[in-house]
CSV table of C-alpha atoms in Angstrom, one decimal:
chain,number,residue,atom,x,y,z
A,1,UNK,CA,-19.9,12.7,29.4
A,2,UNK,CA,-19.6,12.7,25.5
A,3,UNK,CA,-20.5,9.9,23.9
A,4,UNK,CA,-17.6,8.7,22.6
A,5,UNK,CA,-16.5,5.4,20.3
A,6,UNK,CA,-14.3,3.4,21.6
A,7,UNK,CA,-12.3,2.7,18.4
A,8,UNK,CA,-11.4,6.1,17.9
A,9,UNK,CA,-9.2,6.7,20.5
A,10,UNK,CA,-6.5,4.1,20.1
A,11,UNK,CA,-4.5,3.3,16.9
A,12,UNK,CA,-4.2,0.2,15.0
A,13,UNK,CA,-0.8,1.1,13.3
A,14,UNK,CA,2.2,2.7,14.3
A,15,UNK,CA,3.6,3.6,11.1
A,16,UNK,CA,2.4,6.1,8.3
A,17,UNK,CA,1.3,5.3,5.1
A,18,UNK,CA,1.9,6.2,1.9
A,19,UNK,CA,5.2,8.6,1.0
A,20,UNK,CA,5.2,9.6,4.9
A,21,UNK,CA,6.7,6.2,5.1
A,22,UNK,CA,9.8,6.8,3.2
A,23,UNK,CA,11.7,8.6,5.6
A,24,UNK,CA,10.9,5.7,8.2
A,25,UNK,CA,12.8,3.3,5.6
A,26,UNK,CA,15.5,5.4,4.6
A,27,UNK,CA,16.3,5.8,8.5
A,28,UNK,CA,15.6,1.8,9.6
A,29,UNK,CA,19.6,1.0,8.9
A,30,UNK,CA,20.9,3.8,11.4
A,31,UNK,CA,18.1,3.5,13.9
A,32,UNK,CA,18.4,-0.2,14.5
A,33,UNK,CA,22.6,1.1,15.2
A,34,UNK,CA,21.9,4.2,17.4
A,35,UNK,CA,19.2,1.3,19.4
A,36,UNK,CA,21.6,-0.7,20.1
A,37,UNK,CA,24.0,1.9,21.3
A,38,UNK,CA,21.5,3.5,23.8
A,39,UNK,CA,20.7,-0.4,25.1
A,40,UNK,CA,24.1,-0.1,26.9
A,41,UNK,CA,23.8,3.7,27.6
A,42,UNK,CA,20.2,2.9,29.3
A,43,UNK,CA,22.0,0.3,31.9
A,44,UNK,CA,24.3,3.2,32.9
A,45,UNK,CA,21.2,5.4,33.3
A,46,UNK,CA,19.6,2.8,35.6
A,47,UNK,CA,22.1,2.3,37.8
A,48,UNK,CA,22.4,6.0,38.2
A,49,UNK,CA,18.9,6.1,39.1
A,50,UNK,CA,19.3,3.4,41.5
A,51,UNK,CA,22.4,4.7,43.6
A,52,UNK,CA,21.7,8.4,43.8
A,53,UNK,CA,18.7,9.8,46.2
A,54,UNK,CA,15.7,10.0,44.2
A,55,UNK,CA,14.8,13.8,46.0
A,56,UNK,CA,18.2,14.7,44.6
A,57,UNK,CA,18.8,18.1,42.2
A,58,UNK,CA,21.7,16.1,40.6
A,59,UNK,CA,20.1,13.0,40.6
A,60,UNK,CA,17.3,14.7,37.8
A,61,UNK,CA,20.0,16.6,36.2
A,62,UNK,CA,22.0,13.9,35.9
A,63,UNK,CA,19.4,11.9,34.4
A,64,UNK,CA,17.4,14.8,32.6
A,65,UNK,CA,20.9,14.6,30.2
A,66,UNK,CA,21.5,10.4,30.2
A,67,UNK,CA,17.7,10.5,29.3
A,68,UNK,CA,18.3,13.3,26.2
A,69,UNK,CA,21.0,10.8,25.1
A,70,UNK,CA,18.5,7.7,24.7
A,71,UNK,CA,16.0,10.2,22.9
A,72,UNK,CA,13.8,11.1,25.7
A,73,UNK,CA,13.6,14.4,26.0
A,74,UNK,CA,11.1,16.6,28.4
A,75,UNK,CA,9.6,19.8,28.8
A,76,UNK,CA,8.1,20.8,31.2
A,77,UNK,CA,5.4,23.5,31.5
A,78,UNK,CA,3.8,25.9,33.4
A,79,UNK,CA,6.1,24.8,36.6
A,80,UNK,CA,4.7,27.8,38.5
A,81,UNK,CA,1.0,25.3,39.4
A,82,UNK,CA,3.7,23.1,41.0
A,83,UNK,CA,3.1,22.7,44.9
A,84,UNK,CA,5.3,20.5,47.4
A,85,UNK,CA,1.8,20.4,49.4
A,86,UNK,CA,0.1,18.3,46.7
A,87,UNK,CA,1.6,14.4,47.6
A,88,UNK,CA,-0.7,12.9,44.7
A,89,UNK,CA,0.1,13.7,41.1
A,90,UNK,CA,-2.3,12.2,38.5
A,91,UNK,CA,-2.2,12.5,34.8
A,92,UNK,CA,-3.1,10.8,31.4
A,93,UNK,CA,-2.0,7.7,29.9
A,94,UNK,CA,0.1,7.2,26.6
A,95,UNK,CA,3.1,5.5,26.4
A,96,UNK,CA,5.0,2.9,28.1
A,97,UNK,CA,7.5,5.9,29.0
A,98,UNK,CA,5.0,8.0,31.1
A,99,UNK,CA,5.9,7.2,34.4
A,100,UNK,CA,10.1,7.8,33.5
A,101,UNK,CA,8.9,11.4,32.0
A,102,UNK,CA,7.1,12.4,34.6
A,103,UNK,CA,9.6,11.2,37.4
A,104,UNK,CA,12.6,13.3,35.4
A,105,UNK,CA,10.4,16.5,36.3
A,106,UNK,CA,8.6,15.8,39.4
A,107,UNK,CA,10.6,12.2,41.6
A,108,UNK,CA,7.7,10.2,42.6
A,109,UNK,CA,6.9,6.8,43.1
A,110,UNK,CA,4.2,4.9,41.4
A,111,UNK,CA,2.4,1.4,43.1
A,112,UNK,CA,3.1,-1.4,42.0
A,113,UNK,CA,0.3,-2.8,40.5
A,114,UNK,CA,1.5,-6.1,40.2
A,115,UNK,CA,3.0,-8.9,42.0
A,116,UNK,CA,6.6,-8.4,42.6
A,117,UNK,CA,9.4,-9.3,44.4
A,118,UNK,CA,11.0,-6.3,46.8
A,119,UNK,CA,13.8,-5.9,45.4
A,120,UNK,CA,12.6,-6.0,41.7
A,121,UNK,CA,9.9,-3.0,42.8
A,122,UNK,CA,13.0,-0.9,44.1
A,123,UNK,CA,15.0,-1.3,41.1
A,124,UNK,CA,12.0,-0.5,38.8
A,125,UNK,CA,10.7,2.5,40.8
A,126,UNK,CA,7.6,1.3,42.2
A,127,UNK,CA,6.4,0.8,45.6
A,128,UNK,CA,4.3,-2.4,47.2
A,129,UNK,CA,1.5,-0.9,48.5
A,130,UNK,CA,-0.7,-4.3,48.9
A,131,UNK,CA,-2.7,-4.2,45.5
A,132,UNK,CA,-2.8,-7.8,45.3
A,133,UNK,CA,-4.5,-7.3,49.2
A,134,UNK,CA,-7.0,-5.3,47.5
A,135,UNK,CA,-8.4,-1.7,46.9
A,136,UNK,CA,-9.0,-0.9,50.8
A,137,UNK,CA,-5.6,-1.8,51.4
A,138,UNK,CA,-3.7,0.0,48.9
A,139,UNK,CA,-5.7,3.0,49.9
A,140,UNK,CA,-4.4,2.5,53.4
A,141,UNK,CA,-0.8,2.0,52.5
A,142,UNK,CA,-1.5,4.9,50.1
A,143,UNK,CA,-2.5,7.2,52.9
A,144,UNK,CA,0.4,6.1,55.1
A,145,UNK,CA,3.2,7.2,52.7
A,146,UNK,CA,1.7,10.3,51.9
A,147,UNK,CA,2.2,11.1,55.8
A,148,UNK,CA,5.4,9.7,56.2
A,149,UNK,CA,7.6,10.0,52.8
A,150,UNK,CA,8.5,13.5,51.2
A,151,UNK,CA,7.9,12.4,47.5
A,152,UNK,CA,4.8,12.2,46.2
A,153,UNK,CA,2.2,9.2,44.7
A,154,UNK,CA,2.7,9.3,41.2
A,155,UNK,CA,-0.9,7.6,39.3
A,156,UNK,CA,-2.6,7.1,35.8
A,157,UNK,CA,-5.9,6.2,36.6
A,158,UNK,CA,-6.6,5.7,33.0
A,159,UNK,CA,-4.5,2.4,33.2
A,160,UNK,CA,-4.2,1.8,29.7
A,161,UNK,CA,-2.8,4.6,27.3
A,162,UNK,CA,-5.0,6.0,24.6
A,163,UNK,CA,-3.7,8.4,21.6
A,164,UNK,CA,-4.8,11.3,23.9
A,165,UNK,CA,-6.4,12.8,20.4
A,166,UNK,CA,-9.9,12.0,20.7
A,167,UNK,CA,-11.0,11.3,24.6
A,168,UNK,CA,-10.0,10.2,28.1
A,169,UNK,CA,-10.7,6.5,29.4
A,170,UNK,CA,-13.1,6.8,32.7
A,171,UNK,CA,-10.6,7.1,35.8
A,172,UNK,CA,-10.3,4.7,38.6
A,173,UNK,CA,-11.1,6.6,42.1
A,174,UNK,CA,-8.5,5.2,44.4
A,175,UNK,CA,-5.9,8.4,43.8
A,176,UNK,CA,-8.7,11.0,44.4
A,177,UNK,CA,-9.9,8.6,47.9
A,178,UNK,CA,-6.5,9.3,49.5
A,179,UNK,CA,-7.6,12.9,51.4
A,180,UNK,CA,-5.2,14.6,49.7
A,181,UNK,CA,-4.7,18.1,47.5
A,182,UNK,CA,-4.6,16.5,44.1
A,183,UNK,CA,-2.0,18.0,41.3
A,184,UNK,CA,-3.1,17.1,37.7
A,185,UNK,CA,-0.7,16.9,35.2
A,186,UNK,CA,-1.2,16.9,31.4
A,187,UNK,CA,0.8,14.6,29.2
A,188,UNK,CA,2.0,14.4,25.3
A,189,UNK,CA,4.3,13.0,23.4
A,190,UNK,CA,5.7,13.2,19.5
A,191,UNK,CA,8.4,12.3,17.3
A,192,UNK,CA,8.6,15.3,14.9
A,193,UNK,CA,11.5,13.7,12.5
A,194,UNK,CA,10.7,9.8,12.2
A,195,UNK,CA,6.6,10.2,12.5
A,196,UNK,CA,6.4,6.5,14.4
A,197,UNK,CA,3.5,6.5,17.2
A,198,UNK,CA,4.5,5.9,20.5
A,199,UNK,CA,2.0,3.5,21.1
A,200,UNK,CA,-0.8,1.4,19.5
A,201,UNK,CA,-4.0,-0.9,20.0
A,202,UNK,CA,-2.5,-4.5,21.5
A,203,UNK,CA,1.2,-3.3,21.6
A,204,UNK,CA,4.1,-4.7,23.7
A,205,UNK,CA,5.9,-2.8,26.3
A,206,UNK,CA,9.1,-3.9,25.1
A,207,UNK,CA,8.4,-3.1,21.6
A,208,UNK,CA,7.6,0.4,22.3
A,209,UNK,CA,10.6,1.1,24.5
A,210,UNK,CA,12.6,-0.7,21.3
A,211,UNK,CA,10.9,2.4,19.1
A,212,UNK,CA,11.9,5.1,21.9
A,213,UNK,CA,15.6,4.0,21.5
A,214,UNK,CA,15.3,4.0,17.8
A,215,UNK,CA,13.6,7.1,16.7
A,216,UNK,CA,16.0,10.5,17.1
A,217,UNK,CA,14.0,11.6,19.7
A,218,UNK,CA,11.1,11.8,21.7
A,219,UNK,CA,9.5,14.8,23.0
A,220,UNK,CA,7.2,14.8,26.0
A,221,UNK,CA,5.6,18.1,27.0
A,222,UNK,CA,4.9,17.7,30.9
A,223,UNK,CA,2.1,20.5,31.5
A,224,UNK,CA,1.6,21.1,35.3
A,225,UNK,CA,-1.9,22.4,36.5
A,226,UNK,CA,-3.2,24.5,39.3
A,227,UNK,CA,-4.0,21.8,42.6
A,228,UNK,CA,-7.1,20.6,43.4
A,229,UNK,CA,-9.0,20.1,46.3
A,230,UNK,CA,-11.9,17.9,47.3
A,231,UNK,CA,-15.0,19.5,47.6
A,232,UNK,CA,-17.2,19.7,51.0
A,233,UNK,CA,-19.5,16.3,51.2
A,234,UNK,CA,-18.4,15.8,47.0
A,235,UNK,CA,-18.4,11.8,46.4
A,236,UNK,CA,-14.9,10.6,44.9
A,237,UNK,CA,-16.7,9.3,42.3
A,238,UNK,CA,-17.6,13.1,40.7
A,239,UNK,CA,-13.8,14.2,42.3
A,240,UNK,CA,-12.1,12.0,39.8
A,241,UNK,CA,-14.8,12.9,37.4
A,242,UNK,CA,-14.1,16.2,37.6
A,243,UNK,CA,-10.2,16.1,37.2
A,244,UNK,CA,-10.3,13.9,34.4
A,245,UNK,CA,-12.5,17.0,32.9
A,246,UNK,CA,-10.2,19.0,33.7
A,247,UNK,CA,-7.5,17.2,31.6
A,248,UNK,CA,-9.7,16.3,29.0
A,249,UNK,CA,-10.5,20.0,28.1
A,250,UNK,CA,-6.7,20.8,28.6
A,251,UNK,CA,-6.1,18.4,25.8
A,252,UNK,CA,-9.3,20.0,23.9
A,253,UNK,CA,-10.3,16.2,24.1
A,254,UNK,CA,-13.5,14.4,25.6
A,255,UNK,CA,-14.1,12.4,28.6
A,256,UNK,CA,-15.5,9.2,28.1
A,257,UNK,CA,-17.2,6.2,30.1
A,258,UNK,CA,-14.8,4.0,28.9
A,259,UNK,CA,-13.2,2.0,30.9
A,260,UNK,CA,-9.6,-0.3,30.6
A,261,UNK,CA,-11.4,-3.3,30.7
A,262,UNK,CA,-13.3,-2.0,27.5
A,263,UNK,CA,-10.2,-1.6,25.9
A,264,UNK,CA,-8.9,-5.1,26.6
A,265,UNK,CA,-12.8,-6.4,25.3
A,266,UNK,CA,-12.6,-4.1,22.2
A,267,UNK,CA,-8.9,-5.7,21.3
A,268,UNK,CA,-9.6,-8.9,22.0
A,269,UNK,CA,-12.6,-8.2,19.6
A,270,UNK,CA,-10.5,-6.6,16.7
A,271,UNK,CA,-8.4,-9.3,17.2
A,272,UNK,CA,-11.1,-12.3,16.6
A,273,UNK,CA,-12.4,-10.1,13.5
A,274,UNK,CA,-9.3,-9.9,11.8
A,275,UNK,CA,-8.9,-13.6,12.4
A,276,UNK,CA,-11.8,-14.4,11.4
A,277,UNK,CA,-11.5,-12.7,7.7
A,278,UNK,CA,-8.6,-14.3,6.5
A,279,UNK,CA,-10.6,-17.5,5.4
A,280,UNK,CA,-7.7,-20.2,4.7
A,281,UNK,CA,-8.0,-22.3,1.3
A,282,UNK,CA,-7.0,-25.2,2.8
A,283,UNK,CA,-5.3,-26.2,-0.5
A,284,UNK,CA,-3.1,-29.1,1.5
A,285,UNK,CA,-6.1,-30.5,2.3
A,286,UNK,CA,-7.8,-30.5,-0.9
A,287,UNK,CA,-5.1,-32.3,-2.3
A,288,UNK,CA,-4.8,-34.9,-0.1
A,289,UNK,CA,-8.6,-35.7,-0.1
A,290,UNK,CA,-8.7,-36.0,-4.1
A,291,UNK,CA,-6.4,-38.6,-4.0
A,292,UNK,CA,-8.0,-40.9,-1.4
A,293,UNK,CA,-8.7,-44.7,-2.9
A,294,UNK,CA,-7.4,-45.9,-6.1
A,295,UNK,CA,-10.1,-43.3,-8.1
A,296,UNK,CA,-8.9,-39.5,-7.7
A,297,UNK,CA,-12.2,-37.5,-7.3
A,298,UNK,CA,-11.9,-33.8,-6.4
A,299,UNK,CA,-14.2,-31.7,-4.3
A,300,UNK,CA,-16.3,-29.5,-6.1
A,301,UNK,CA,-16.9,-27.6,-2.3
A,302,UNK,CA,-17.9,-24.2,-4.0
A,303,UNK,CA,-21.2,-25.7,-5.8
A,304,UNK,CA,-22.1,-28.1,-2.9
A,305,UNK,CA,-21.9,-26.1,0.3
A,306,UNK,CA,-24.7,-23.3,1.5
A,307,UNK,CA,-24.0,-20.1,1.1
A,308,UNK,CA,-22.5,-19.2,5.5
A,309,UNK,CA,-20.4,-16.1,6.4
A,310,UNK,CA,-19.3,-17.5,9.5
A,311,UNK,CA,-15.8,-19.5,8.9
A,312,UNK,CA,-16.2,-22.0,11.1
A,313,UNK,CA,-19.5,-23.1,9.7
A,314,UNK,CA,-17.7,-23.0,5.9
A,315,UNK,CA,-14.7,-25.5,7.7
A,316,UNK,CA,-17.6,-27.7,9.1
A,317,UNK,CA,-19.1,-28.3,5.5
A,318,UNK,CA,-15.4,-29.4,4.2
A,319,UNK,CA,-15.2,-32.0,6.8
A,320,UNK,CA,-19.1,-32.8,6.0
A,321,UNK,CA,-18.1,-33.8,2.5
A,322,UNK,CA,-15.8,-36.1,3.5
A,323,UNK,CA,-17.5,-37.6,6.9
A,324,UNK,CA,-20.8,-37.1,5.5
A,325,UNK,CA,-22.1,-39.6,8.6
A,326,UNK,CA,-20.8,-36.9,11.2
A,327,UNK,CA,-23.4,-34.7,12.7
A,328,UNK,CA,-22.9,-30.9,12.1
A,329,UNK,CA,-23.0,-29.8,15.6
A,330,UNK,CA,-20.2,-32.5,16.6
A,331,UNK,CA,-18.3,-31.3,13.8
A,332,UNK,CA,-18.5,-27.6,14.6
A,333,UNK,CA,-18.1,-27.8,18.2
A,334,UNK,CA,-14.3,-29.7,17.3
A,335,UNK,CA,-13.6,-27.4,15.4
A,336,UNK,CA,-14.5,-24.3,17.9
A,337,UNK,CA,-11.4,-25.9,19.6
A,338,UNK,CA,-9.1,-26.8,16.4
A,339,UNK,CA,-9.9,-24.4,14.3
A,340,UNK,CA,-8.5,-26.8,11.4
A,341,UNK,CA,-10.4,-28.7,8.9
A,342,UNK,CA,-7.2,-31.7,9.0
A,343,UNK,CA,-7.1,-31.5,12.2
A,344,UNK,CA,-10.6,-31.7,13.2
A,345,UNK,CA,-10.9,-34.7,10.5
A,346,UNK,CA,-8.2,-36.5,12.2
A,347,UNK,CA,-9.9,-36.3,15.3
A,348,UNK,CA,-12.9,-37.7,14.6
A,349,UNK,CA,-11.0,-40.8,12.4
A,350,UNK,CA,-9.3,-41.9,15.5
A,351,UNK,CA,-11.8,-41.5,17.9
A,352,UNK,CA,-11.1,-38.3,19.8
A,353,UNK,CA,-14.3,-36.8,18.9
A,354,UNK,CA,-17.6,-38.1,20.6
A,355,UNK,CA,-20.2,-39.0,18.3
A,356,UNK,CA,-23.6,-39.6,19.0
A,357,UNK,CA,-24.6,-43.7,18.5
A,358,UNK,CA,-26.8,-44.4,15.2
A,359,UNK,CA,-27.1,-47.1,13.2
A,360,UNK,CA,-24.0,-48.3,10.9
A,361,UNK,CA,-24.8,-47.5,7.3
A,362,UNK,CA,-23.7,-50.6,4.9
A,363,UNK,CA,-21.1,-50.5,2.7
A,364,UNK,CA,-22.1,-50.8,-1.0
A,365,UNK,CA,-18.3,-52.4,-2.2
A,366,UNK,CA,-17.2,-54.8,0.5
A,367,UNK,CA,-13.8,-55.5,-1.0
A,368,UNK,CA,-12.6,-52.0,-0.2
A,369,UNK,CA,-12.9,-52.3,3.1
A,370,UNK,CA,-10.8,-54.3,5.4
A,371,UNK,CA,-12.6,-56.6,8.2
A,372,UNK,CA,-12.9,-55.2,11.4
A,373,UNK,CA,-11.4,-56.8,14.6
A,374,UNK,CA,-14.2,-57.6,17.3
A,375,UNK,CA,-12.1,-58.5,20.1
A,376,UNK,CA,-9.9,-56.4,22.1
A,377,UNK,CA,-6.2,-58.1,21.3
A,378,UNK,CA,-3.8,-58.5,24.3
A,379,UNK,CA,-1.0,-57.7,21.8
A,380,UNK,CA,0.1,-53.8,21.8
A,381,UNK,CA,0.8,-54.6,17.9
A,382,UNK,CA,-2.2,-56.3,17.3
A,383,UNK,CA,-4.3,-53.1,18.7
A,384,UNK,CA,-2.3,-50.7,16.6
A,385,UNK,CA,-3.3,-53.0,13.7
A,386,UNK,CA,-7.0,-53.1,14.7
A,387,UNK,CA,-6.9,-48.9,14.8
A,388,UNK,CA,-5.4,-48.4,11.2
A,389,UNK,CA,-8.7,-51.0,10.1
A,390,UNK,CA,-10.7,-48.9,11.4
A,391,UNK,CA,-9.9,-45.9,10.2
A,392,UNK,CA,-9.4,-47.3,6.9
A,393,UNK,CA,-12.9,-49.0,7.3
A,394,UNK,CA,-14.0,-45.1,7.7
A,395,UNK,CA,-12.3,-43.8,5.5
A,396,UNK,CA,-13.9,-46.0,2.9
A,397,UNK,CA,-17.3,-45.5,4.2
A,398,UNK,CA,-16.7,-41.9,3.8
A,399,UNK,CA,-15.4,-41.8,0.0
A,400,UNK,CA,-18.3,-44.1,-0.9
A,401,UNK,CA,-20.7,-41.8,0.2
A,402,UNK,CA,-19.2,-38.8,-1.7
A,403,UNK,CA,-19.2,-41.2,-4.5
A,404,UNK,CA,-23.1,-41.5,-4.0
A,405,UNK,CA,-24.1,-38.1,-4.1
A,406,UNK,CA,-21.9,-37.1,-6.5
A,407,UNK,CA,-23.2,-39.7,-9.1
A,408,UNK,CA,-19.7,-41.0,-9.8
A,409,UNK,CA,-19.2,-45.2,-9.6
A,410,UNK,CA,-16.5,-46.9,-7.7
A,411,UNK,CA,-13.7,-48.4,-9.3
């Protein structure tokens, strides 16, 4: 298989840049309207799709013209490749919408690949076929209804959707284990007026469907290829390889190793990256610390700290210039779980934050701080009292040691 990066075949953003965008804004006024409008059309559509029989010639045409209204429109090609023999229909992932597409040109059911009630699976279209039993299972079931019910098994074994413009995600073998004549199926989508993507890197399910009400239209081109059998003594493994091939050249896109799982990694990754290079000032903070005492002192953090890339080692030199006493490691591994110089700073002050035991460092100006309580008071006000001293006790360590090294003098 091509080697293929992972990056490339999802998108970050779903609008256009530049003056591609202005039609986008002109529009936003009457799409939010005509979205709204097909929100009450849609529950009409699904209760049509819930009364009639789903093997029904009215029941698509019916719903072939609802689903025009709420801007999903599909064509379907080369209808000829279509056989009745064929109970398992696989075919690429990407959009929220693929399954509803498909099921206008072909009624199917999909499994239900999570845990739902009965009732909620009928009313959404899917069948329990025991995935939450595990894979030998929902082959079994799988098998069954292809012998006993007269639609087919509708499946994506990409399981995640891609932008179908650079390669295929590896596909999962369970469709191509069933024994059956397999009928791929290529999909694609586009929005020639508003140019919105119908699906991106870490989106929502709801917010897409939100963009299929609101753009004009959608067009999904449903392009139905010659079955395919399994080969004599031909592992599933190279069957499913060699349909997802089969698509990918259709598509005059690559098949790639990747899996769903990498996807979910590679956002979760993006995601940490882009957190991690928005660096916060922590201005608040800066201000509050300058003002500690009765002499206002301010940080001078850019000419004392190391030069560090990493954030969190940047935050745990902050709250080293005020707790100079705190051990880096203790103060980095807080804030691994805060993520907030105040925060992490207020944790160690009142004690959350365990601290390895060394020896007290004396105070150079005993009247600033206040005398600490040795006994443990029986009084719930009397304890409270006893806290605030000692935070104040450390708080006054901690300014006169930023007082040392910075060569200033207590007042």
């Amino acid at each position: 298989m091509t080697t293929v990066a992972i990056e490339s075949l999802f998108d970050d953003s779903r609008f256009p840049s530049g003056i591609k965008l202005l039609p986008l804004i002109l529009y936003f006024p009457l799409g939010c309207v005509l979205a709204v409008i097909r929100i009450f059309i849609g529950i009409h559509v699904f209760l049509i799709s819930c009364v009639l029989p789903k093997t029904s010639d009215i029941r698509s045409l019916v719903l072939r013209m609802m689903c025009t209204i709420l801007g999903v429109v599909v064509k379907c090609q080369d209808w000829h490749n279509r056989k009745n023999t064929a109970k398992v229909i696989v075919g690429n992932n990407i959009s929220t919408l693929d399954r509803l597409a498909v099921d206008l040109v072909i009624p199917s059911t999909m499994p239900s690949m999570w845990d739902l009630p009965p009732g909620l699976n009928w009313i959404l279209g899917y069948t329990d076929m025991g995935v939450k039993e595990g894979r030998n299972k929902l082959i079994q079931n799988a098998q069954k209804h292809c012998q006993e019910a007269s639609i087919p098994i509708m499946a994506l074994p990409e399981a995640a959707s891609t932008n179908a413009r650079v390669g295929l995600l590896k596909f999962s073998i369970w469709p191509f284990s069933l024994g059956q004549s397999v009928q791929p199926i290529v999909i694609t989508a586009s929005r020639p007026v508003i140019p919105v993507l119908v699906s991106v890197l870490g989106g929502r399910w709801w917010l897409d469907t939100f963009w299929f009400l609101f753009s004009p239209f959608t067009l999904f081109t449903i392009r139905i290829l010659p079955v395919e059998d399994k080969l004599i003594d031909e592992p599933e493994e190279e069957f499913s390889q060699r349909i997802q091939k089969l698509i990918a050249e259709k598509l005059k896109v690559a098949p790639t190793k990747h899996t769903s799982a990498d996807k979910v990694e590679y956002a979760k990754r993006k995601l940490f990256i882009q957190h991690q290079a928005v660096i916060p000032q922590n201005s608040a903070y800066m201000r509050r610390v300058s003002g500690i005492g009765p002499t206002s002192a301010r940080l001078n953090i850019s000419s004392s700290k190391p030069n560090v890339n990493n954030q969190t080692e940047v935050m745990a030199h902050q709250v080293q210039e005020v707790l100079p006493h705190i051990p880096l490691e203790v103060i980095t591994q807080d804030l691994g779980v805060t993520n907030d110089v105040d925060l992490t700073i207020s944790n160690i002050l009142e004690g959350k934050v365990k601290i390895p035991q060394k020896t007290p460092q004396k105070i150079q100006d005993p009247s600033l701080v206040p005398s600490k309580v040795k006994t443990f008071s029986k009084s719930p006000k009397e304890r409270q009292m006893s806290f605030q001293e000692r935070k104040l006790l450390m708080l006054a360590e901690a300014k006169t040691k930023y007082l040392e090294n910075h060569g200033q003098s207590n007042s």
